[in-house]
XYZ file of C-alpha atoms in Angstrom:
689
model
C -6.123 -46.181 95.515
C -7.346 -45.257 92.017
C -6.147 -41.700 92.508
C -2.701 -42.938 93.561
C -2.480 -45.079 90.432
C -3.543 -42.112 88.319
C -0.912 -39.848 89.858
C 1.755 -42.499 89.436
C 0.965 -43.010 85.760
C 0.932 -39.264 85.255
C 4.368 -38.909 86.812
C 5.727 -41.659 84.564
C 4.170 -40.001 81.538
C 5.657 -36.626 82.412
C 9.067 -38.211 82.917
C 8.897 -39.689 79.434
C 7.866 -36.331 78.002
C 10.673 -34.503 79.788
C 13.111 -37.068 78.436
C 11.688 -36.479 74.973
C 12.256 -32.734 75.371
C 15.866 -33.367 76.296
C 16.370 -35.553 73.243
C 14.817 -32.881 71.054
C 17.127 -30.250 72.543
C 14.094 -28.319 73.713
C 15.771 -26.369 76.483
C 14.363 -23.105 75.148
C 10.654 -22.408 74.968
C 8.958 -22.584 71.606
C 8.520 -18.830 71.567
C 12.199 -18.219 72.318
C 13.218 -20.562 69.521
C 10.922 -18.627 67.202
C 12.612 -15.396 68.196
C 16.038 -16.886 67.480
C 14.733 -18.003 64.108
C 13.490 -14.476 63.403
C 16.911 -13.032 64.186
C 18.734 -15.514 61.961
C 16.178 -15.007 59.226
C 16.543 -11.238 59.314
C 20.245 -11.620 58.474
C 19.620 -14.165 55.726
C 18.303 -11.514 53.356
C 15.221 -13.582 52.580
C 12.644 -11.226 51.156
C 9.671 -12.058 48.971
C 7.963 -9.707 46.588
C 4.984 -10.516 44.420
C 7.210 -10.566 41.338
C 9.547 -13.187 42.815
C 7.089 -15.193 44.906
C 7.575 -18.486 43.065
C 11.338 -18.443 43.659
C 11.266 -17.255 47.230
C 8.499 -19.622 48.311
C 10.936 -22.466 47.794
C 13.457 -20.633 49.971
C 10.752 -20.219 52.604
C 10.044 -23.932 52.551
C 13.667 -24.754 53.305
C 13.352 -22.803 56.536
C 9.683 -23.637 57.059
C 6.829 -21.343 56.103
C 6.917 -19.536 59.432
C 10.161 -17.826 58.431
C 8.899 -16.529 55.101
C 8.718 -12.823 54.302
C 5.588 -12.083 52.371
C 3.424 -9.043 51.660
C 0.512 -8.216 53.929
C -2.412 -5.938 53.121
C -3.671 -3.451 55.690
C -6.839 -1.501 55.037
C -6.644 1.782 56.868
C -9.130 4.463 57.759
C -9.337 7.244 60.260
C -10.760 6.658 63.717
C -14.005 8.317 62.717
C -14.441 5.835 59.882
C -13.696 8.283 57.063
C -11.009 7.658 54.502
C -7.661 9.186 55.416
C -6.309 9.283 51.851
C -7.436 9.388 48.256
C -9.041 6.015 47.420
C -7.033 3.755 45.160
C -8.193 0.806 43.110
C -10.171 -1.851 45.007
C -8.445 -5.002 46.235
C -9.869 -8.535 46.009
C -13.106 -7.133 44.700
C -13.966 -5.619 48.052
C -14.031 -2.061 46.788
C -11.824 -0.964 49.682
C -8.961 1.529 49.396
C -5.731 -0.049 50.633
C -2.086 0.618 51.278
C 0.587 -1.928 52.073
C 2.670 -1.439 55.235
C 5.981 -3.167 55.899
C 5.434 -6.905 56.343
C 4.812 -8.297 59.800
C 7.326 -9.863 62.124
C 7.482 -13.472 63.270
C 5.578 -15.501 60.770
C 6.011 -12.620 58.357
C 8.884 -10.275 57.656
C 10.921 -8.428 60.270
C 9.688 -4.898 60.905
C 11.129 -2.432 63.359
C 8.717 -1.150 66.013
C 8.922 2.362 64.600
C 8.112 1.170 61.087
C 5.203 -0.907 62.299
C 3.808 1.934 64.370
C 3.983 4.286 61.429
C 2.341 1.859 59.055
C -0.536 1.005 61.348
C -1.013 4.353 63.020
C -3.827 5.479 60.761
C -5.652 2.164 60.621
C -9.034 1.641 62.201
C -7.791 1.141 65.756
C -8.879 2.829 68.957
C -9.388 2.027 72.611
C -12.772 0.475 73.253
C -13.862 1.953 76.555
C -16.986 -0.206 76.610
C -14.843 -3.343 76.710
C -12.156 -2.091 79.058
C -8.667 -0.969 78.037
C -8.577 -3.034 74.844
C -7.644 -1.889 71.380
C -10.661 -1.879 69.079
C -9.790 -2.876 65.514
C -11.432 -3.806 62.242
C -10.942 -7.297 60.769
C -9.918 -5.538 57.559
C -6.931 -3.926 59.289
C -5.017 -7.204 58.930
C -5.510 -9.144 55.711
C -3.134 -11.345 53.752
C -3.253 -13.889 50.983
C -5.033 -17.188 51.649
C -2.557 -19.807 52.835
C 0.037 -17.346 54.105
C 1.087 -18.023 57.685
C 0.779 -14.743 59.555
C -0.325 -13.290 62.844
C 2.832 -13.616 64.949
C 4.721 -10.346 65.348
C 7.685 -8.936 67.205
C 5.173 -7.675 69.775
C 4.753 -11.272 70.914
C 6.446 -11.348 74.298
C 9.031 -14.030 75.145
C 7.889 -16.789 77.441
C 9.008 -16.594 81.043
C 10.343 -19.722 82.722
C 7.368 -19.746 85.089
C 4.992 -19.800 82.132
C 6.847 -22.725 80.566
C 6.614 -24.615 83.842
C 2.922 -23.774 84.097
C 2.346 -25.089 80.603
C 3.736 -28.448 81.762
C 0.886 -28.540 84.272
C -1.524 -28.610 81.349
C -0.106 -32.015 80.459
C -1.282 -33.285 83.824
C -4.721 -31.789 83.293
C -5.018 -33.232 79.785
C -3.758 -36.706 80.685
C -6.142 -36.885 83.654
C -9.081 -35.417 81.762
C -12.421 -37.134 82.295
C -13.849 -36.408 78.867
C -14.270 -40.042 77.876
C -17.266 -40.405 80.161
C -19.190 -38.644 77.379
C -16.853 -38.218 74.391
C -15.487 -40.767 71.952
C -11.924 -40.981 70.686
C -12.742 -39.557 67.292
C -11.219 -41.267 64.245
C -8.192 -39.889 62.420
C -9.041 -40.669 58.806
C -7.152 -40.303 55.556
C -8.940 -38.235 52.899
C -7.685 -40.104 49.797
C -9.379 -38.020 47.081
C -8.387 -34.709 48.589
C -4.878 -35.963 49.382
C -4.342 -36.915 45.757
C -5.628 -33.563 44.566
C -3.381 -31.449 46.818
C -0.351 -33.789 46.560
C -0.138 -34.111 50.347
C -1.505 -36.584 52.876
C -4.568 -34.987 54.488
C -5.760 -36.586 57.724
C -9.158 -35.620 59.116
C -9.657 -35.576 62.885
C -13.381 -36.304 62.936
C -14.693 -34.295 65.874
C -17.915 -33.934 63.896
C -18.640 -37.541 64.918
C -18.958 -36.765 68.636
C -22.355 -37.420 70.309
C -23.310 -33.736 69.909
C -21.513 -33.441 66.531
C -18.863 -31.105 67.945
C -15.705 -31.133 70.084
C -17.309 -28.732 72.568
C -18.534 -31.430 74.945
C -14.920 -32.285 75.827
C -14.164 -29.003 77.564
C -17.621 -28.545 79.051
C -17.659 -31.994 80.627
C -14.085 -31.786 81.879
C -14.765 -28.525 83.711
C -18.047 -29.705 85.181
C -16.603 -33.077 86.214
C -14.014 -31.206 88.277
C -16.620 -29.221 90.220
C -17.272 -30.108 93.832
C -20.441 -31.896 94.905
C -21.686 -28.673 96.436
C -21.161 -26.768 93.194
C -22.904 -29.442 91.153
C -25.796 -29.400 93.592
C -26.254 -25.655 93.021
C -26.306 -26.204 89.263
C -24.585 -24.647 86.265
C -25.477 -22.054 83.661
C -24.025 -21.019 80.320
C -24.848 -18.731 77.420
C -24.625 -20.106 73.912
C -26.566 -20.382 70.689
C -24.568 -23.305 69.382
C -22.384 -26.273 70.174
C -21.307 -25.202 73.663
C -24.944 -25.272 74.789
C -25.335 -28.900 73.741
C -22.034 -29.827 75.367
C -23.059 -28.335 78.711
C -26.518 -29.911 78.522
C -25.097 -33.381 77.813
C -22.490 -33.032 80.557
C -25.156 -31.960 83.049
C -27.314 -34.966 82.206
C -24.359 -37.312 82.669
C -23.425 -35.695 86.014
C -27.071 -35.455 87.164
C -26.683 -31.706 87.531
C -29.301 -29.036 86.905
C -28.350 -26.862 83.931
C -29.783 -23.599 82.632
C -28.866 -22.647 79.080
C -29.422 -19.016 78.082
C -29.896 -18.592 74.340
C -30.747 -15.516 72.226
C -34.400 -15.167 71.273
C -33.368 -15.468 67.613
C -32.044 -19.018 68.130
C -33.706 -21.394 65.638
C -36.249 -23.746 67.150
C -34.326 -26.832 66.047
C -31.325 -25.698 68.115
C -33.013 -24.821 71.380
C -35.194 -27.918 71.198
C -32.069 -30.064 70.772
C -30.708 -28.588 73.998
C -34.026 -29.047 75.784
C -34.155 -32.718 74.761
C -30.881 -33.234 76.611
C -32.647 -32.247 79.834
C -31.498 -28.656 80.289
C -33.727 -25.684 81.060
C -33.644 -23.322 78.086
C -34.168 -19.590 78.614
C -34.561 -17.498 75.469
C -33.382 -14.018 76.383
C -31.734 -11.095 74.604
C -31.770 -10.036 70.977
C -27.970 -10.238 70.750
C -25.473 -12.635 72.299
C -23.964 -9.966 74.571
C -27.353 -9.507 76.246
C -27.737 -13.268 76.620
C -24.319 -13.621 78.211
C -24.957 -10.738 80.605
C -28.170 -12.433 81.731
C -26.389 -15.759 82.298
C -23.587 -14.222 84.343
C -26.002 -12.219 86.485
C -28.194 -15.255 87.107
C -25.107 -17.258 88.066
C -24.459 -14.697 90.810
C -28.097 -14.529 91.884
C -28.656 -18.311 92.017
C -25.185 -19.368 93.124
C -24.734 -21.396 89.943
C -21.380 -22.022 88.276
C -21.011 -20.204 84.973
C -19.453 -22.508 82.367
C -17.549 -20.374 79.831
C -17.209 -21.545 76.240
C -13.397 -21.476 76.100
C -11.532 -19.375 78.668
C -10.944 -21.741 81.595
C -8.027 -24.137 82.287
C -10.308 -27.166 82.585
C -12.108 -26.261 79.351
C -8.747 -25.900 77.596
C -7.495 -29.190 79.029
C -10.620 -30.988 77.880
C -10.154 -29.699 74.341
C -6.471 -30.636 74.580
C -7.388 -34.327 74.584
C -7.800 -33.939 70.813
C -4.021 -33.448 70.628
C -3.417 -36.415 72.913
C -5.429 -38.621 70.562
C -3.591 -37.401 67.466
C -0.243 -38.368 69.018
C -1.628 -41.780 69.885
C -3.199 -42.312 66.459
C -0.316 -41.098 64.283
C 3.301 -41.796 65.183
C 4.822 -40.880 61.800
C 6.129 -37.542 60.528
C 3.605 -34.733 60.810
C 4.106 -31.319 59.253
C 1.228 -29.411 60.856
C -2.116 -29.553 62.620
C -4.718 -27.053 61.405
C -7.148 -25.924 64.081
C -10.230 -23.697 63.767
C -9.959 -20.668 66.032
C -12.785 -18.772 67.680
C -12.114 -17.950 71.317
C -8.989 -20.111 71.239
C -9.848 -22.972 73.598
C -9.274 -25.794 71.105
C -5.976 -24.535 69.707
C -4.652 -23.608 73.157
C -5.372 -27.110 74.446
C -3.917 -28.897 71.422
C -0.826 -26.669 71.419
C -0.285 -27.112 75.175
C -0.015 -30.861 74.631
C 1.632 -31.094 71.210
C 4.413 -28.575 71.839
C 5.559 -30.576 74.864
C 5.262 -33.969 73.159
C 5.881 -33.288 69.448
C 7.432 -29.795 69.378
C 8.438 -30.141 65.728
C 4.787 -30.196 64.622
C 3.425 -26.829 63.570
C 0.217 -25.765 65.298
C -1.580 -23.492 62.852
C -4.795 -21.640 63.565
C -7.353 -20.984 60.854
C -9.762 -18.044 60.989
C -12.247 -16.492 58.583
C -10.810 -13.326 57.082
C -13.717 -11.353 58.577
C -13.449 -12.912 62.065
C -9.703 -12.805 62.737
C -9.578 -11.888 66.425
C -6.661 -14.232 67.204
C -4.529 -13.140 64.245
C -5.010 -9.492 65.184
C -4.341 -10.166 68.870
C -1.115 -12.005 68.062
C -0.088 -9.264 65.674
C -0.640 -6.510 68.240
C 0.844 -8.535 71.086
C -2.312 -8.083 73.156
C -5.956 -9.063 73.072
C -8.013 -6.807 70.849
C -11.737 -6.305 70.272
C -13.138 -6.574 66.744
C -15.526 -3.776 65.858
C -17.572 -6.230 63.782
C -17.468 -9.951 63.061
C -18.486 -11.911 59.989
C -21.200 -14.389 60.910
C -20.971 -17.057 58.209
C -18.776 -19.353 60.307
C -20.806 -18.585 63.416
C -19.061 -21.231 65.524
C -15.892 -19.104 65.537
C -17.467 -15.641 65.261
C -16.097 -13.994 68.416
C -15.085 -10.389 68.953
C -12.382 -11.176 71.486
C -10.292 -14.245 72.308
C -9.941 -15.507 75.864
C -7.303 -14.268 78.291
C -5.862 -17.693 79.126
C -6.274 -19.025 75.604
C -4.373 -16.024 74.249
C -1.569 -16.475 76.771
C -1.049 -20.067 75.661
C -1.537 -19.359 71.972
C 0.941 -16.490 72.038
C 3.546 -18.861 73.417
C 2.832 -22.020 71.496
C 1.086 -21.601 68.161
C 2.986 -21.020 64.922
C 0.664 -18.569 63.209
C -2.741 -18.095 61.646
C -4.035 -18.748 58.135
C -6.976 -16.618 56.980
C -9.547 -18.016 54.555
C -12.537 -16.600 52.711
C -16.187 -17.555 52.918
C -15.938 -19.044 49.420
C -13.069 -21.335 50.374
C -14.980 -22.517 53.456
C -17.884 -23.463 51.180
C -15.464 -25.317 48.904
C -14.116 -27.238 51.909
C -17.653 -28.243 52.930
C -18.132 -29.650 49.432
C -14.751 -31.426 49.609
C -15.820 -33.122 52.836
C -19.151 -34.149 51.351
C -17.485 -35.668 48.297
C -14.959 -37.437 50.517
C -17.209 -38.830 53.257
C -20.821 -37.858 52.396
C -20.796 -35.827 55.616
C -21.809 -32.163 55.777
C -19.745 -29.958 58.060
C -20.872 -26.646 59.472
C -18.799 -23.664 58.240
C -16.649 -23.528 61.388
C -16.187 -27.287 61.150
C -14.741 -26.988 57.639
C -12.506 -24.045 58.513
C -9.363 -26.072 59.217
C -9.731 -28.057 55.999
C -9.947 -24.820 54.011
C -6.836 -23.555 55.784
C -4.884 -26.754 55.172
C -5.669 -26.651 51.443
C -4.713 -22.980 51.151
C -1.474 -23.445 53.106
C -0.344 -26.448 51.058
C -1.063 -24.566 47.850
C 0.558 -21.310 48.942
C 3.827 -22.857 50.063
C 3.924 -25.521 47.355
C 4.047 -28.389 49.844
C 4.338 -31.915 48.453
C 4.326 -35.332 50.121
C 3.795 -33.919 53.607
C 1.279 -35.105 56.189
C -1.091 -32.603 57.774
C -4.082 -32.945 60.093
C -7.262 -30.876 59.793
C -9.650 -30.807 62.762
C -13.197 -31.164 61.402
C -14.638 -29.601 64.508
C -18.404 -29.707 64.008
C -21.343 -30.740 61.843
C -24.254 -28.757 63.270
C -25.114 -27.192 59.938
C -28.138 -24.938 59.654
C -30.169 -26.267 56.742
C -30.965 -22.814 55.352
C -27.249 -22.123 54.950
C -26.811 -24.924 52.425
C -28.103 -22.629 49.682
C -25.173 -20.284 50.149
C -22.735 -23.190 50.308
C -23.922 -24.660 47.022
C -23.765 -21.247 45.329
C -20.221 -20.484 46.433
C -18.511 -23.887 46.664
C -17.304 -23.969 43.059
C -16.234 -20.327 43.253
C -14.210 -21.117 46.364
C -12.624 -24.111 44.643
C -11.730 -21.909 41.660
C -13.950 -24.080 39.447
C -16.360 -21.279 38.619
C -15.759 -17.670 37.645
C -18.237 -14.796 37.817
C -17.804 -12.450 34.859
C -19.339 -9.147 33.796
C -19.129 -8.474 30.063
C -19.964 -5.386 28.029
C -21.100 -6.006 24.465
C -22.611 -3.931 21.663
C -26.420 -3.946 21.735
C -26.703 -5.315 18.199
C -27.605 -8.529 16.407
C -24.911 -11.202 16.615
C -23.190 -9.934 19.772
C -24.406 -12.774 21.910
C -23.182 -15.359 19.410
C -19.777 -13.682 19.514
C -19.874 -13.889 23.307
C -20.659 -17.620 23.309
C -18.003 -18.340 20.687
C -15.447 -16.515 22.834
C -16.384 -18.437 25.969
C -16.339 -21.881 24.366
C -13.430 -21.177 21.980
C -15.264 -22.212 18.864
C -14.814 -20.401 15.556
C -17.919 -21.842 13.902
C -21.223 -20.048 14.287
C -23.464 -20.980 17.166
C -27.010 -21.945 16.228
C -28.455 -21.010 19.608
C -30.281 -17.705 19.925
C -30.615 -15.637 23.108
C -33.674 -17.347 24.491
C -32.637 -20.912 23.712
C -29.386 -20.366 25.578
C -31.145 -18.986 28.628
C -33.074 -22.168 29.298
C -30.063 -24.419 28.607
C -27.576 -22.169 30.376
C -26.510 -24.934 32.746
C -25.772 -27.511 30.039
C -22.298 -28.035 28.622
C -21.912 -26.129 25.370
C -18.206 -26.605 24.842
C -14.893 -26.597 26.741
C -16.377 -24.029 29.138
C -19.634 -24.577 30.975
C -21.951 -21.556 31.278
C -23.664 -22.138 34.615
C -25.534 -18.853 34.976
C -26.491 -15.964 32.710
C -28.222 -12.654 33.461
C -29.242 -10.084 30.846
C -31.818 -7.309 30.560
C -32.117 -4.754 27.776
C -31.246 -1.327 29.092
C -29.390 0.798 26.570
C -29.622 1.011 22.795
C -25.834 1.135 22.401
C -24.350 -1.238 24.971
C -25.504 -4.354 26.817
C -24.040 -5.712 30.020
C -24.364 -9.357 31.027
C -23.443 -11.108 34.265
C -22.574 -14.769 33.859
C -20.915 -17.638 35.689
C -18.567 -19.915 33.766
C -17.180 -23.270 34.841
C -13.389 -23.397 34.558
C -10.741 -25.999 35.284
C -7.810 -23.662 35.918
C -6.730 -20.040 36.183
C -5.034 -20.450 32.810
C -8.330 -21.401 31.169
C -10.031 -18.371 32.704
C -7.232 -16.131 31.434
C -7.651 -17.576 27.937
C -11.404 -16.923 28.030
C -10.887 -13.298 29.068
C -8.194 -12.846 26.412
C -10.498 -14.179 23.681
C -13.329 -11.935 24.828
C -11.114 -8.859 24.884
C -9.864 -9.736 21.398
C -13.484 -9.931 20.232
C -14.146 -6.448 21.582
C -16.091 -7.736 24.597
C -14.705 -5.918 27.635
C -14.876 -8.382 30.527
C -14.423 -7.940 34.276
C -13.641 -10.786 36.645
C -16.043 -10.438 39.596
C -15.215 -13.807 41.182
C -13.826 -12.245 44.361
C -16.430 -9.512 44.629
C -18.946 -10.281 47.384
C -21.273 -7.500 46.257
C -21.606 -9.161 42.850
C -22.015 -12.676 44.259
C -24.413 -11.841 47.077
C -26.600 -9.277 45.369
C -26.016 -8.349 41.736
C -26.365 -11.885 40.413
C -29.871 -11.946 41.930
C -31.034 -8.579 40.597
C -32.791 -8.083 37.282
C -32.919 -4.844 35.353
C -30.313 -2.672 33.730
C -28.062 0.123 34.848
C -29.565 3.453 35.676
C -28.296 6.856 36.659
C -29.643 7.794 40.068
C -28.807 11.234 41.339
C -26.963 11.419 44.690
C -27.172 7.659 45.234
C -25.432 6.196 48.280
C -24.977 2.409 48.248
C -24.580 0.636 51.587
C -24.479 -3.054 52.461
C -25.998 -3.830 55.882
C -26.179 -6.948 58.001
C -29.658 -6.965 59.530
C -30.003 -8.997 62.741
C -32.729 -11.620 62.435
C -35.181 -10.338 65.017
C -38.654 -8.792 64.903
C -38.809 -5.094 64.104
C -35.410 -4.852 62.401
C -36.731 -3.664 59.044
C -39.217 -1.229 60.588
C -36.492 0.321 62.731
C -34.381 0.794 59.610
C -37.225 2.436 57.693
C -38.142 4.697 60.592
C -34.527 5.884 60.750
C -34.191 6.907 57.104
C -37.623 7.098 55.491
C -39.275 9.266 54.274
C -36.357 11.698 54.743
C -34.390 10.062 51.891
C -35.722 8.100 48.940
C -34.837 4.397 48.703
C -33.543 3.731 45.171
C -32.533 0.060 45.607
C -33.293 -2.633 48.174
C -32.198 -6.271 48.059
C -32.738 -8.427 51.153
C -31.137 -11.850 51.398
C -31.825 -13.859 54.535
C -29.099 -16.177 55.830
C -30.757 -17.802 58.809
C -30.031 -16.680 62.339
C -26.652 -15.201 61.430
C -28.429 -12.180 59.939
C -29.433 -10.975 56.515
C -27.322 -9.285 53.873
C -29.174 -6.181 52.728
C -28.047 -3.964 49.859
C -29.596 -0.508 50.082
C -29.410 2.412 47.683
C -30.645 5.798 48.923
C -30.689 9.239 47.361
C -28.781 11.463 49.755
C -27.718 14.984 48.702
C -24.084 15.849 49.375
C -25.009 18.279 52.132
C -26.909 15.498 53.970
C -24.196 12.817 53.827
C -22.666 13.523 57.242
C -26.080 13.354 58.917
C -26.961 10.203 56.979
C -23.758 8.384 57.999
C -24.233 9.449 61.627
C -27.720 7.919 61.615
C -26.374 4.737 60.022
C -23.806 4.501 62.821
C -26.413 4.933 65.558
C -28.603 2.243 64.010
C -26.299 -0.436 65.418
C -26.284 -2.641 62.312
C -22.954 -3.561 60.747
C -22.597 -1.932 57.338
C -20.103 -0.831 54.730
C -20.130 1.808 52.028
C -19.949 0.184 48.584
C -19.563 3.296 46.450
C -15.906 2.501 45.766
C -16.690 -1.069 44.779
C -15.990 -1.697 41.094
C -19.230 -3.647 40.866
C -21.093 -0.460 41.742
C -18.977 1.803 39.589
C -19.055 -0.391 36.486
C -22.354 -2.239 36.708
C -24.841 -0.429 38.913
C -24.070 3.190 38.155
């Protein structure tokens, strides 16, 4: 009888939704409407250049940001990893040579297939035979300004009628989801301080308040609750080092089902013990996640267990889709957009599957880290792609490849992807702490960072947007990085490198220039060093690094608190006028991660190669590195900075003669550690060398 009531209520609900579609004139699919919009936009002559951005942004807003035409940066290199052209000046402090192709289609500008092929043909793309017939690409091959809505391209296929009908079936799955046996209906809260600051109404969907501090239990429980008694009796297994593991463990306890959770051996004790406390059997296996997942899938076959994937399953997607159902129930007023963190795509696919059938006028916008943009690249190429490397800071969304089903739904339903930096994620974590005294994990703050960037980029005012705060399982050792970068990400702190004459009085001139004070400063070098964090004028010097190195010229690295870009520009202008050549290193990761922690002056090292590695946090990593390169080549610089289980940033300088470079790079490739050559980075050129 209960099932009959459930089916009856579902039918009534679907009838209401279909009526709503008719009222909205939604006879075409969302993707088809987008294509019509692209066609009309291409004839409107709307084109944005950097010189006219402020004017054209307003034009974009009249049509909605998804129809804007804005510049996109593509970093290109040959398939073998070598540069295919003469390096130009670095962009965004990354030290990477770039060239700008025609803007993208869809959420970006219209580009003919031939133009797009020509512009991307030399980028770092190739078939990855180890992962099947998938294009292998670098995250750097698609980069655009923070807040810009990109990702969708003309390669995005139109939606077939059968797919649209199938998407309606997701409504049934979502409405009948059983997630509330374990999950709560998370609050939708106004963020008053942040809303006032960004001149828009920011609503926070507090998935960080779930029993396991993440939305992941919704999908895991919904899939497992739909298993047969026989399947539950055989047990389940999953592979995860994070929130999915806790979701499966909690669901198994609720369903009285045996669960095995495979986790990498590098998983912190606090994480695997949390899973074990929920009653699951924890198996620590594999140095890397791929090995852990392979073990779990093989054991599922051997033991007859059901493998519970983290995102790519209809019941997982439907469970996550209940977040969208709750938003509709909790907010009936106008809603401009919902910002959703994107890893494998389960959460955004579920929310979009519901929202685009109920509130099709609401934009569904994905947010990804700029160095983990698998969905943006997949949407751009019109097919799933494999990232050759993934940034690990926001580890909850650090995936190399999105799911097959999640991509199918996202390609049809989502409106684009916003990319954000690590610094802006840190700033969003601080925003959340100041707003609620809660600390989000990096992936949990991703959507908030995207919402802020989007509102700023398009000049939105008096709109209402929702940000999904998806998780709060923060690793304690990562807080150090967050506190260091939060003000930089919020544009409240600038990192500067200044050259000054190595003579008496230069430092006083420097301080006068920073604080805009014509009178002499009574502080000497050493007094200022110990009070460097105190307020000494309109600008706040928060950090200062100096070491005598050359009798003619000194170079200092400092951090300065600022209230606006205009104030920073005034500081740099005053310093230039005083003869103090100053470089803005705020967006340079090499400077922020390494140089600010190094003492000592510049030196000329013959044949020095500077590489930045990400060392996996497992025993023997350093020894393997040393055995590969030493004593063949001399190590001239080494700075190791641990970041918890996500790996360690390691800056390495080695003396490699020109004739040995090819052999050296080949060995670096075979090592298996992600790395990049920093010799073109301005921080290296102007500070280290």
